PDB file of C-alpha atoms in Angstrom:
ATOM      1  CA  MET A   1      54.371 -39.018  19.113  1.00 93.00           C
ATOM      2  CA  LEU A   2      52.157 -36.131  17.986  1.00 96.00           C
ATOM      3  CA  LEU A   3      52.640 -34.869  14.441  1.00 96.00           C
ATOM      4  CA  LYS A   4      51.170 -32.139  12.230  1.00 96.00           C
ATOM      5  CA  PHE A   5      51.650 -30.668   8.770  1.00 93.00           C
ATOM      6  CA  LYS A   6      54.339 -27.968   8.572  1.00 93.00           C
ATOM      7  CA  SER A   7      51.711 -25.636   7.084  1.00 91.00           C
ATOM      8  CA  ALA A   8      48.013 -25.946   6.273  1.00 88.00           C
ATOM      9  CA  GLU A   9      47.556 -28.592   3.566  1.00 88.00           C
ATOM     10  CA  ALA A  10      44.655 -29.871   1.496  1.00 87.00           C
ATOM     11  CA  TYR A  11      44.246 -33.570   2.199  1.00 89.00           C
ATOM     12  CA  SER A  12      41.819 -36.426   1.675  1.00 87.00           C
ATOM     13  CA  PHE A  13      41.492 -40.084   2.556  1.00 89.00           C
ATOM     14  CA  LEU A  14      41.853 -42.847  -0.038  1.00 87.00           C
ATOM     15  CA  GLU A  15      40.928 -46.513   0.219  1.00 88.00           C
ATOM     16  CA  ASP A  16      42.496 -49.106  -2.071  1.00 83.00           C
ATOM     17  CA  ASP A  17      40.918 -52.326  -3.299  1.00 80.00           C
ATOM     18  CA  ALA A  18      42.394 -54.268  -0.356  1.00 78.00           C
ATOM     19  CA  GLY A  19      40.664 -52.000   2.180  1.00 82.00           C
ATOM     20  CA  PHE A  20      43.874 -50.196   3.196  1.00 85.00           C
ATOM     21  CA  HIS A  21      43.413 -46.473   3.957  1.00 89.00           C
ATOM     22  CA  TRP A  22      45.809 -43.715   2.915  1.00 90.00           C
ATOM     23  CA  LEU A  23      46.244 -40.030   3.754  1.00 90.00           C
ATOM     24  CA  SER A  24      46.656 -38.217   0.445  1.00 86.00           C
ATOM     25  CA  ILE A  25      48.030 -34.670   0.363  1.00 87.00           C
ATOM     26  CA  VAL A  26      47.123 -32.458  -2.604  1.00 82.00           C
ATOM     27  CA  GLU A  27      50.217 -31.345  -4.519  1.00 74.00           C
ATOM     28  CA  ASP A  28      48.756 -28.174  -6.087  1.00 65.00           C
ATOM     29  CA  ILE A  29      45.756 -26.718  -4.255  1.00 59.00           C
ATOM     30  CA  LYS A  30      44.827 -24.302  -7.062  1.00 59.00           C
ATOM     31  CA  LYS A  31      44.487 -27.089  -9.641  1.00 57.00           C
ATOM     32  CA  THR A  32      43.040 -30.024  -7.721  1.00 59.00           C
ATOM     33  CA  LEU A  33      41.063 -28.828  -4.686  1.00 58.00           C
ATOM     34  CA  ARG A  34      37.739 -30.695  -4.652  1.00 61.00           C
ATOM     35  CA  HIS A  35      34.754 -30.888  -2.314  1.00 64.00           C
ATOM     36  CA  HIS A  36      36.043 -34.057  -0.599  1.00 72.00           C
ATOM     37  CA  HIS A  37      39.377 -32.445   0.321  1.00 80.00           C
ATOM     38  CA  ARG A  38      39.898 -30.930   3.739  1.00 83.00           C
ATOM     39  CA  LEU A  39      42.159 -27.970   4.423  1.00 84.00           C
ATOM     40  CA  GLY A  40      44.086 -27.632   7.666  1.00 87.00           C
ATOM     41  CA  GLN A  41      46.716 -28.954  10.050  1.00 91.00           C
ATOM     42  CA  PRO A  42      45.147 -31.905  11.871  1.00 92.00           C
ATOM     43  CA  LEU A  43      47.000 -33.465  14.776  1.00 95.00           C
ATOM     44  CA  MET A  44      48.226 -36.960  13.983  1.00 97.00           C
ATOM     45  CA  ILE A  45      49.366 -39.723  16.310  1.00 97.00           C
ATOM     46  CA  TYR A  46      52.267 -41.800  14.994  1.00 97.00           C
ATOM     47  CA  LEU A  47      51.394 -45.498  15.327  1.00 97.00           C
ATOM     48  CA  GLY A  48      54.599 -47.003  13.929  1.00 95.00           C
ATOM     49  CA  SER A  49      55.199 -48.869  10.699  1.00 93.00           C
ATOM     50  CA  GLU A  50      53.318 -51.797   9.232  1.00 88.00           C
ATOM     51  CA  GLU A  51      54.655 -54.533   6.967  1.00 87.00           C
ATOM     52  CA  HIS A  52      52.449 -55.969   4.234  1.00 79.00           C
ATOM     53  CA  ASP A  53      52.384 -59.506   2.840  1.00 81.00           C
ATOM     54  CA  LYS A  54      52.141 -58.200  -0.713  1.00 79.00           C
ATOM     55  CA  PRO A  55      52.860 -54.776  -2.252  1.00 78.00           C
ATOM     56  CA  THR A  56      50.190 -52.126  -1.677  1.00 76.00           C
ATOM     57  CA  HIS A  57      47.927 -50.933  -4.479  1.00 75.00           C
ATOM     58  CA  TYR A  58      49.203 -47.345  -4.356  1.00 75.00           C
ATOM     59  CA  GLY A  59      52.968 -47.281  -4.841  1.00 75.00           C
ATOM     60  CA  GLN A  60      53.719 -50.993  -4.368  1.00 79.00           C
ATOM     61  CA  PHE A  61      55.025 -50.436  -0.821  1.00 78.00           C
ATOM     62  CA  ARG A  62      55.901 -53.348   1.487  1.00 79.00           C
ATOM     63  CA  LYS A  63      56.303 -51.213   4.616  1.00 83.00           C
ATOM     64  CA  THR A  64      54.252 -48.110   5.433  1.00 86.00           C
ATOM     65  CA  ARG A  65      54.204 -45.617   8.300  1.00 91.00           C
ATOM     66  CA  MET A  66      50.868 -45.482  10.069  1.00 94.00           C
ATOM     67  CA  VAL A  67      49.199 -42.519  11.778  1.00 96.00           C
ATOM     68  CA  SER A  68      45.825 -41.822  13.326  1.00 96.00           C
ATOM     69  CA  VAL A  69      44.061 -38.726  11.945  1.00 94.00           C
ATOM     70  CA  ASN A  70      40.702 -37.727  13.430  1.00 89.00           C
ATOM     71  CA  GLY A  71      40.281 -41.266  14.762  1.00 91.00           C
ATOM     72  CA  ARG A  72      41.028 -42.881  11.384  1.00 92.00           C
ATOM     73  CA  THR A  73      44.087 -45.127  10.975  1.00 94.00           C
ATOM     74  CA  VAL A  74      45.844 -44.426   7.670  1.00 94.00           C
ATOM     75  CA  GLY A  75      49.153 -44.969   5.921  1.00 91.00           C
ATOM     76  CA  ILE A  76      51.173 -42.035   4.613  1.00 90.00           C
ATOM     77  CA  PHE A  77      52.956 -42.010   1.276  1.00 84.00           C
ATOM     78  CA  PRO A  78      56.759 -41.753   1.797  1.00 85.00           C
ATOM     79  CA  GLU A  79      57.044 -38.560  -0.290  1.00 85.00           C
ATOM     80  CA  HIS A  80      54.602 -36.795   2.066  1.00 88.00           C
ATOM     81  CA  TRP A  81      56.763 -37.232   5.193  1.00 89.00           C
ATOM     82  CA  LYS A  82      58.751 -34.123   4.227  1.00 91.00           C
ATOM     83  CA  ARG A  83      55.579 -32.068   4.899  1.00 92.00           C
ATOM     84  CA  ILE A  84      55.114 -33.409   8.439  1.00 94.00           C
ATOM     85  CA  GLU A  85      56.788 -32.312  11.680  1.00 96.00           C
ATOM     86  CA  LYS A  86      56.461 -32.911  15.417  1.00 96.00           C
ATOM     87  CA  ALA A  87      53.588 -30.992  16.992  1.00 92.00           C
TER      88      ALA A  87
END
């Protein structure tokens, strides 16, 4: 399934200490926009959900939804799903 942000968002990629990658969406662009953030509406491919043996570093999640963004496989924080829609 193809997905996109509902409107243009500032986003970046995070990597935790276990090597798991996350898509982070900036909450307030005026306060926290940095050089490593990207602004736009990239197309994402939904890859399903992934279960983890132990809680993740960011948020202590056991199950995360996975997408592919620009060829990079990342997890999305549950609170950011409200900003995503079908393309």
